[in-house]
Coordinates of C-alpha atoms in Angstrom, one line a residue:
M1 CA 132.8 30.8 30.0
T2 CA 130.6 32.5 32.4
Q3 CA 131.7 32.5 36.1
R4 CA 129.6 33.1 38.9
V5 CA 130.9 35.6 41.4
L6 CA 129.7 35.9 44.9
T7 CA 129.9 38.9 47.3
G8 CA 128.4 39.1 50.8
I9 CA 128.0 42.5 52.7
T10 CA 127.2 42.3 56.5
P11 CA 125.2 45.1 57.6
S12 CA 126.7 45.9 60.9
G13 CA 127.2 49.6 60.6
T14 CA 127.0 52.8 58.7
P15 CA 129.1 52.6 55.5
H16 CA 132.0 54.9 55.4
L17 CA 134.4 55.9 52.5
G18 CA 136.8 53.3 53.3
N19 CA 134.2 50.7 52.6
Y20 CA 133.2 52.3 49.6
A21 CA 136.7 52.6 47.9
G22 CA 138.0 49.0 49.3
A23 CA 134.7 47.1 48.5
I24 CA 131.7 48.6 47.3
R25 CA 133.3 50.6 44.2
P26 CA 135.6 47.9 43.2
A27 CA 132.7 45.2 43.2
V28 CA 130.1 47.3 41.3
R29 CA 132.5 47.8 38.6
A30 CA 133.4 43.9 38.5
S31 CA 129.7 43.4 38.2
T32 CA 129.6 44.9 34.8
Q33 CA 132.1 42.5 33.2
P34 CA 131.1 40.5 30.5
D35 CA 131.0 36.5 31.1
T36 CA 130.3 37.5 34.9
D37 CA 127.2 36.1 36.7
A38 CA 127.0 38.4 39.9
F39 CA 125.6 37.6 43.3
F40 CA 125.3 40.2 46.0
F41 CA 123.8 39.3 49.5
L42 CA 123.2 41.2 52.7
A43 CA 124.8 38.8 55.1
D44 CA 122.1 39.8 57.9
Y45 CA 122.4 36.2 59.7
H46 CA 126.2 37.0 60.1
A47 CA 125.2 40.5 61.6
L48 CA 123.6 38.5 64.6
V49 CA 127.2 37.2 65.8
K50 CA 128.4 40.4 67.0
C51 CA 125.2 42.9 67.0
E52 CA 122.5 42.0 69.8
D53 CA 120.8 45.4 69.0
P54 CA 117.7 44.7 66.6
S55 CA 117.3 48.4 65.9
R56 CA 120.9 48.7 64.7
V57 CA 120.6 45.6 62.6
A58 CA 117.3 46.6 61.2
R59 CA 118.8 50.1 60.3
S60 CA 122.0 49.0 58.8
R61 CA 119.9 46.4 56.7
L62 CA 118.4 49.5 54.9
E63 CA 121.7 51.7 54.6
I64 CA 123.7 49.1 53.5
A65 CA 121.0 48.2 50.7
A66 CA 120.5 51.8 49.8
T67 CA 124.5 52.3 49.7
W68 CA 124.8 49.6 46.9
I69 CA 122.1 50.6 44.9
A70 CA 123.4 54.2 45.2
A71 CA 126.9 53.3 44.1
G72 CA 125.7 52.0 40.6
L73 CA 124.5 48.1 41.6
D74 CA 121.7 47.3 39.2
P75 CA 119.4 44.8 40.6
N76 CA 118.0 44.0 37.3
K77 CA 121.7 42.9 35.9
V78 CA 122.8 41.0 39.0
T79 CA 121.0 38.9 41.8
F80 CA 120.8 41.2 45.0
Y81 CA 119.2 39.6 48.2
R82 CA 119.1 39.2 51.7
Q83 CA 120.5 36.2 53.4
S84 CA 117.6 35.7 55.5
D85 CA 115.1 35.5 52.8
I86 CA 116.7 32.3 51.5
P87 CA 115.2 29.7 53.7
E88 CA 117.4 26.9 52.0
I89 CA 120.7 28.6 53.6
P90 CA 120.4 27.8 57.3
E91 CA 118.9 24.4 56.3
F92 CA 122.2 23.6 54.3
C93 CA 124.1 25.2 57.0
W94 CA 123.0 22.3 59.2
M95 CA 123.8 19.7 56.6
L96 CA 127.4 21.2 56.5
T97 CA 127.7 21.5 60.0
C98 CA 127.1 17.6 60.3
V99 CA 130.0 16.9 57.9
T100 CA 132.4 19.6 59.2
N101 CA 134.9 18.7 61.8
K102 CA 135.3 20.6 65.0
G103 CA 139.0 20.4 64.7
L104 CA 138.6 22.7 61.6
M105 CA 136.6 25.3 63.1
N106 CA 139.2 25.3 65.9
R107 CA 141.7 26.9 63.7
A108 CA 139.4 29.7 62.5
H109 CA 141.1 33.2 62.7
A110 CA 138.4 35.1 64.7
Y111 CA 137.9 31.9 67.2
K112 CA 141.7 31.6 67.9
G113 CA 141.8 35.4 68.5
A114 CA 139.0 35.6 70.8
V115 CA 140.5 32.7 72.8
D116 CA 143.7 34.5 72.6
Q117 CA 141.9 37.7 74.2
N118 CA 140.4 35.6 76.8
T119 CA 144.0 34.1 77.7
A120 CA 145.6 37.4 78.0
K121 CA 142.7 38.7 80.4
G122 CA 143.3 35.4 82.5
V123 CA 139.7 34.5 81.9
E124 CA 138.2 30.9 80.6
P125 CA 139.3 30.7 77.0
D126 CA 135.6 30.3 75.8
D127 CA 134.5 33.0 78.0
G128 CA 131.8 35.2 75.9
I129 CA 132.3 32.8 72.7
N130 CA 129.2 32.3 71.3
M131 CA 128.5 29.5 68.9
G132 CA 127.6 31.9 66.2
L133 CA 131.3 33.2 66.4
F134 CA 132.7 29.7 66.2
S135 CA 131.1 28.3 63.7
Y136 CA 130.4 31.0 61.2
P137 CA 132.8 29.9 58.7
I138 CA 130.1 26.9 58.2
L139 CA 127.6 29.5 57.4
M140 CA 129.4 31.2 55.1
A141 CA 130.4 28.3 53.4
A142 CA 126.4 27.2 53.0
D143 CA 126.2 31.0 51.5
I144 CA 128.9 30.4 48.6
L145 CA 128.1 26.5 47.9
L146 CA 124.7 26.8 47.8
F147 CA 124.8 29.1 44.6
S148 CA 127.7 27.1 43.1
A149 CA 129.9 30.3 43.2
H150 CA 133.1 30.0 41.3
L151 CA 135.0 32.9 43.0
V152 CA 134.3 35.0 45.9
P153 CA 136.4 38.5 46.3
V154 CA 137.9 38.6 49.6
G155 CA 141.1 40.3 51.3
R156 CA 143.8 38.6 52.1
D157 CA 142.6 38.1 55.7
Q158 CA 139.9 35.8 54.5
I159 CA 141.6 33.4 52.3
Q160 CA 141.0 31.0 55.0
H161 CA 137.5 31.3 54.8
L162 CA 137.5 29.8 51.2
E163 CA 139.8 27.3 52.1
M164 CA 137.5 26.2 54.7
A165 CA 134.5 26.0 52.5
R166 CA 136.6 24.1 49.7
D167 CA 137.5 21.7 52.7
I168 CA 133.9 21.3 53.3
A169 CA 132.8 21.3 49.9
H170 CA 135.2 18.1 49.3
R171 CA 134.2 16.4 52.5
F172 CA 130.3 16.8 51.4
N173 CA 131.1 15.4 48.0
H174 CA 133.4 12.7 49.5
L175 CA 130.4 11.5 51.8
Y176 CA 127.3 12.0 49.4
G177 CA 128.5 12.6 46.0
Q178 CA 128.5 9.0 44.6
G179 CA 131.3 9.9 42.2
Q180 CA 129.4 13.2 41.4
T181 CA 130.6 16.7 42.2
L182 CA 127.5 17.9 44.1
L183 CA 129.2 21.1 45.3
T184 CA 131.6 23.3 43.4
P185 CA 134.8 24.1 45.4
P186 CA 134.9 28.1 45.2
Y187 CA 138.2 30.0 45.2
E188 CA 139.2 33.6 46.2
L189 CA 139.4 36.5 44.1
I190 CA 142.1 38.9 45.3
D191 CA 142.5 42.4 43.5
D192 CA 145.8 43.8 45.0
S193 CA 145.4 47.0 43.2
V194 CA 142.1 47.9 45.6
A195 CA 142.7 50.6 47.7
T196 CA 142.6 50.5 51.5
L197 CA 142.3 54.0 52.7
P198 CA 143.7 55.5 55.8
G199 CA 141.4 57.2 58.0
L200 CA 141.7 60.6 59.8
D201 CA 144.5 59.5 61.9
G202 CA 146.6 57.9 59.3
R203 CA 145.6 54.2 60.7
K204 CA 143.5 51.8 58.3
M205 CA 140.2 53.7 58.3
S206 CA 137.7 51.6 60.6
K207 CA 134.8 52.2 63.0
S208 CA 137.0 50.2 65.7
Y209 CA 139.2 53.1 65.5
D210 CA 136.7 55.7 65.3
N211 CA 138.7 57.3 62.4
T212 CA 136.1 57.4 59.7
I213 CA 135.1 59.4 57.0
P214 CA 131.1 59.3 56.4
L215 CA 130.0 58.2 52.9
F216 CA 126.5 59.5 53.1
E217 CA 125.6 60.0 56.4
G218 CA 125.2 64.0 57.5
G219 CA 125.7 64.8 53.9
E220 CA 128.1 67.5 52.5
K221 CA 128.3 69.3 55.9
L222 CA 129.6 65.9 57.8
L223 CA 131.8 64.9 55.1
R224 CA 133.7 68.4 54.8
S225 CA 134.2 68.5 58.5
A226 CA 135.6 64.9 58.6
I227 CA 137.8 66.1 56.0
N228 CA 138.8 69.2 57.8
S229 CA 139.8 66.7 60.8
I230 CA 142.4 64.8 58.8
V231 CA 145.5 65.2 60.9
T232 CA 148.5 66.6 58.9
D233 CA 152.0 67.7 59.7
S234 CA 152.8 71.2 60.9
K235 CA 154.4 72.9 57.7
L236 CA 152.6 76.2 57.0
P237 CA 151.2 77.2 53.5
G238 CA 154.4 78.1 51.2
E239 CA 156.5 75.1 52.8
P240 CA 156.9 72.2 50.6
K241 CA 154.9 69.1 51.5
Q242 CA 155.9 65.5 51.8
T243 CA 153.4 63.2 49.7
E244 CA 155.0 59.8 50.8
G245 CA 153.3 59.1 54.0
S246 CA 150.4 61.5 53.8
H247 CA 147.4 60.1 54.4
L248 CA 145.4 63.2 52.9
F249 CA 147.6 62.5 49.5
E250 CA 146.3 58.8 49.6
L251 CA 143.0 59.9 50.2
Y252 CA 142.9 62.1 47.1
K253 CA 144.6 59.7 44.9
A254 CA 141.9 57.0 45.5
F255 CA 139.5 59.5 44.1
A256 CA 141.6 61.3 41.4
S257 CA 142.7 60.5 38.0
V258 CA 146.3 60.0 37.1
E259 CA 146.3 63.6 36.1
Q260 CA 144.8 65.0 38.8
T261 CA 147.2 63.2 41.0
A262 CA 150.3 64.4 39.3
Q263 CA 149.1 68.1 39.7
F264 CA 148.0 67.7 43.4
E265 CA 151.6 66.3 44.1
H266 CA 153.2 69.1 42.6
E267 CA 151.2 71.6 44.1
L268 CA 151.8 70.1 47.5
H269 CA 155.8 70.0 46.8
D270 CA 155.2 73.8 45.7
G271 CA 153.9 74.6 49.0
L272 CA 150.1 74.4 49.0
G273 CA 148.7 74.8 52.4
W274 CA 146.8 71.9 54.2
G275 CA 143.7 73.9 54.6
E276 CA 143.6 74.4 50.7
A277 CA 144.8 70.6 50.3
K278 CA 142.0 69.8 52.2
K279 CA 139.2 71.9 50.3
K280 CA 140.6 70.1 46.8
L281 CA 140.3 66.8 48.6
F282 CA 136.6 67.5 49.6
D283 CA 135.6 69.2 46.4
L284 CA 137.1 66.0 44.5
V285 CA 135.3 63.3 47.1
N286 CA 131.9 65.1 47.0
E287 CA 131.9 65.4 43.0
E288 CA 131.7 61.8 42.8
L289 CA 129.4 61.1 46.0
S290 CA 126.9 63.9 45.3
P291 CA 124.7 62.1 42.4
M292 CA 124.8 59.0 44.6
R293 CA 123.8 60.5 47.9
E294 CA 120.8 62.0 46.3
I295 CA 119.8 58.7 45.2
Y296 CA 120.6 57.1 48.7
N297 CA 118.6 59.9 50.4
D298 CA 115.5 59.3 48.4
L299 CA 115.8 55.3 48.9
M300 CA 116.0 55.9 52.5
A301 CA 112.8 57.9 52.3
N302 CA 111.2 55.1 50.5
P303 CA 112.2 51.8 51.9
D304 CA 109.3 49.9 50.3
R305 CA 111.3 50.2 46.8
L306 CA 114.2 48.8 48.5
E307 CA 112.2 46.2 50.1
D308 CA 110.8 45.2 46.6
M309 CA 114.2 45.2 45.0
L310 CA 115.3 42.7 47.6
L311 CA 112.3 40.3 47.4
D312 CA 112.8 40.3 43.7
G313 CA 115.9 39.2 44.4
A314 CA 115.2 36.6 46.6
V315 CA 112.7 35.0 44.0
K316 CA 115.8 35.1 41.4
A317 CA 118.3 33.5 44.1
R318 CA 115.5 30.8 45.2
R319 CA 115.5 29.7 41.5
I320 CA 118.7 28.2 41.9
A321 CA 118.5 27.5 45.9
T322 CA 115.5 25.4 45.9
P323 CA 116.2 23.0 43.3
M324 CA 119.7 22.8 44.7
I325 CA 118.6 22.2 48.4
Q326 CA 116.1 19.2 46.6
T327 CA 119.1 17.7 45.4
L328 CA 121.2 18.1 48.5
R329 CA 118.3 16.6 50.6
A330 CA 118.3 13.8 48.3
A331 CA 121.8 13.1 48.7
V332 CA 121.7 12.9 52.5
G333 CA 118.6 10.7 52.7
L334 CA 116.2 13.5 53.6
R335 CA 113.9 12.3 50.7
S336 CA 110.1 11.1 50.3
P337 CA 109.6 7.3 50.8
Q338 CA 108.1 7.2 47.2
S339 CA 111.5 8.4 45.7
M340 CA 113.8 5.9 47.7
Q341 CA 115.5 3.2 45.8
V342 CA 116.9 0.3 48.1
A343 CA 120.6 0.9 47.9
Q344 CA 123.0 -2.2 47.2
P345 CA 125.7 -2.4 49.8
K346 CA 129.1 -1.4 48.5
T347 CA 131.9 -4.2 47.9
H348 CA 135.0 -4.2 49.9
K349 CA 136.6 -3.0 46.6
E350 CA 134.3 -0.4 46.1
K351 CA 135.3 1.1 49.7
A352 CA 138.8 1.0 48.8
K353 CA 138.3 3.2 46.0
A354 CA 136.7 5.9 47.8
V355 CA 138.9 8.9 47.8
R356 CA 138.8 12.5 48.8
V357 CA 140.5 15.4 47.6
A358 CA 141.1 18.7 49.7
S359 CA 142.3 22.1 47.7
F360 CA 143.8 25.0 48.9
R361 CA 145.9 27.8 48.0
G362 CA 149.5 27.9 49.6
D363 CA 152.3 30.2 49.5
E364 CA 153.5 29.0 46.0
G365 CA 150.1 28.2 44.3
F366 CA 147.2 26.0 44.5
Q367 CA 147.7 22.6 45.8
F368 CA 145.6 19.4 47.0
R369 CA 145.7 16.7 49.1
L370 CA 144.5 13.3 48.2
F371 CA 143.0 11.0 51.2
D372 CA 142.2 7.5 51.0
A373 CA 139.0 5.9 52.2
A374 CA 140.1 6.0 55.6
D375 CA 140.3 9.7 55.3
H376 CA 144.7 9.3 55.7
E377 CA 146.6 11.6 53.5
V378 CA 148.3 9.8 50.5
F379 CA 150.3 12.8 49.1
L380 CA 150.3 16.5 48.8
S381 CA 150.5 17.7 45.2
V382 CA 153.0 20.2 43.7
P383 CA 151.8 23.9 43.5
F384 CA 149.9 25.2 40.3
P385 CA 149.4 28.7 39.1
D386 CA 145.7 28.0 38.2
P387 CA 143.1 26.5 40.5
K388 CA 141.2 25.2 37.5
Q389 CA 143.9 23.0 36.6
A390 CA 144.6 21.7 39.8
G391 CA 141.0 20.9 39.7
Q392 CA 140.8 19.2 36.4
L393 CA 144.0 17.2 37.3
S394 CA 142.5 16.0 40.7
K395 CA 139.5 14.9 39.0
K396 CA 141.3 12.9 36.6
L397 CA 143.3 11.3 39.0
Q398 CA 140.3 10.3 41.1
A399 CA 139.0 8.7 37.9
G400 CA 142.4 6.8 37.7
E401 CA 143.9 8.4 34.9
Y402 CA 147.4 8.6 35.8
R403 CA 150.7 7.6 35.2
L404 CA 153.7 6.6 37.4
E405 CA 157.5 6.8 36.5
S406 CA 160.1 5.3 38.5
T407 CA 163.5 7.0 39.5
A408 CA 166.5 6.4 41.7
N409 CA 164.7 7.7 44.7
Y410 CA 161.0 8.1 44.4
Y411 CA 158.2 7.7 42.1
Q412 CA 156.8 10.8 39.8
L413 CA 153.2 10.9 39.5
F414 CA 151.8 12.5 35.9
V415 CA 148.2 13.2 35.0
D416 CA 147.9 14.5 31.1
E417 CA 151.8 14.2 31.2
V418 CA 151.5 17.0 33.9
L419 CA 153.9 16.2 37.1
V420 CA 151.3 16.2 40.3
A421 CA 153.6 14.8 43.1
E422 CA 156.8 13.1 43.8
L423 CA 156.1 10.0 45.9
T424 CA 158.1 7.7 48.4
Q425 CA 157.4 3.8 47.8
E426 CA 155.0 3.8 50.8
Q427 CA 152.8 6.7 49.1
Q428 CA 152.9 4.9 45.8
D429 CA 151.8 1.6 47.5
R430 CA 148.8 3.8 49.4
L431 CA 148.0 5.5 45.8
K432 CA 147.4 2.1 44.1
A433 CA 145.6 0.7 47.1
A434 CA 143.3 3.8 47.3
L435 CA 142.7 3.8 43.2

């Protein structure tokens, strides 16, 4: 079964080595896997949330696009586009904004973090916080849901965004789906094996810490200079070096084979000098980056080629986005009078049977909550290891395909002979009333 995997890249600065090892390289490799329909987009609307420098945004869009192509992303095999070239995204974002509770946005990590910082400074909680920062999880949900993405590669710190996107999708389906799944609930794809590179000072490589190693900017000269600036201990050549806790060794390991890593570790334990170790790291990294750097420099010198690639990608993306937005416009009532049919009012019984499911990833697995027509929670499911299984069971439950088994203290709810939840008498009564 082909799965659609969608990755967004915010053009907010010049890419560094940490971006390459932690996001770009693994994503490019994943895009070549069979049964994967890969979507990559430049999230330039998101860049406006924190950057008010037009020249920086424009330059970063070019640099990020050139970086991904140079790193091996094939625009002929994936869908590669700019967010701002898809007008259906902001239109859909407004639809989702109108069904998203403000309380959900209040819980977003970025917003809460900004409020906490203001509180610590003794200023108004919302001082300096724009609506872009407050509601950007809705725009992210629109990016994902418009293209019916099944999986979205994210770090663990972004799991909340996928949980919010699922909740918004379920809410939209509940209000407008009329028994159909208009929006596909997405799930996070987390690869714990992806490297998080240390910077020059040993902390996580980040522009915020000013400790990055450039990817292509400045060529070999700046790459060598940055690597020579890596902080090491004071042990002299000939003295054994510890590899545990050495961020120079961690950087080497991220680019070396198993055999090369073992050899480098042996040499450090035997007293290899830090200066020679840095030279070996430079040679290793530069060998991988050198052919990419040539492609990158060529693309930056010929931005029209990049523009053509991105516009071609936008055409591919809109082949999906345009009919999807037409379906969604009709669902919410934004359709031409000629296509409208007079809707029959629902009976009380039909209203009572309207239920909603909200899926999320908990500490022990994937779970869902069932809500009745009044949006009151009926029950919380047990955790499942597979999100697909949880989704399939919840759909069959909504269709009324379930079985209750009474025990001494509670009721067991089964769907396809799989235990879904254990209910109190009150929950069992509410379930029967809802379904």
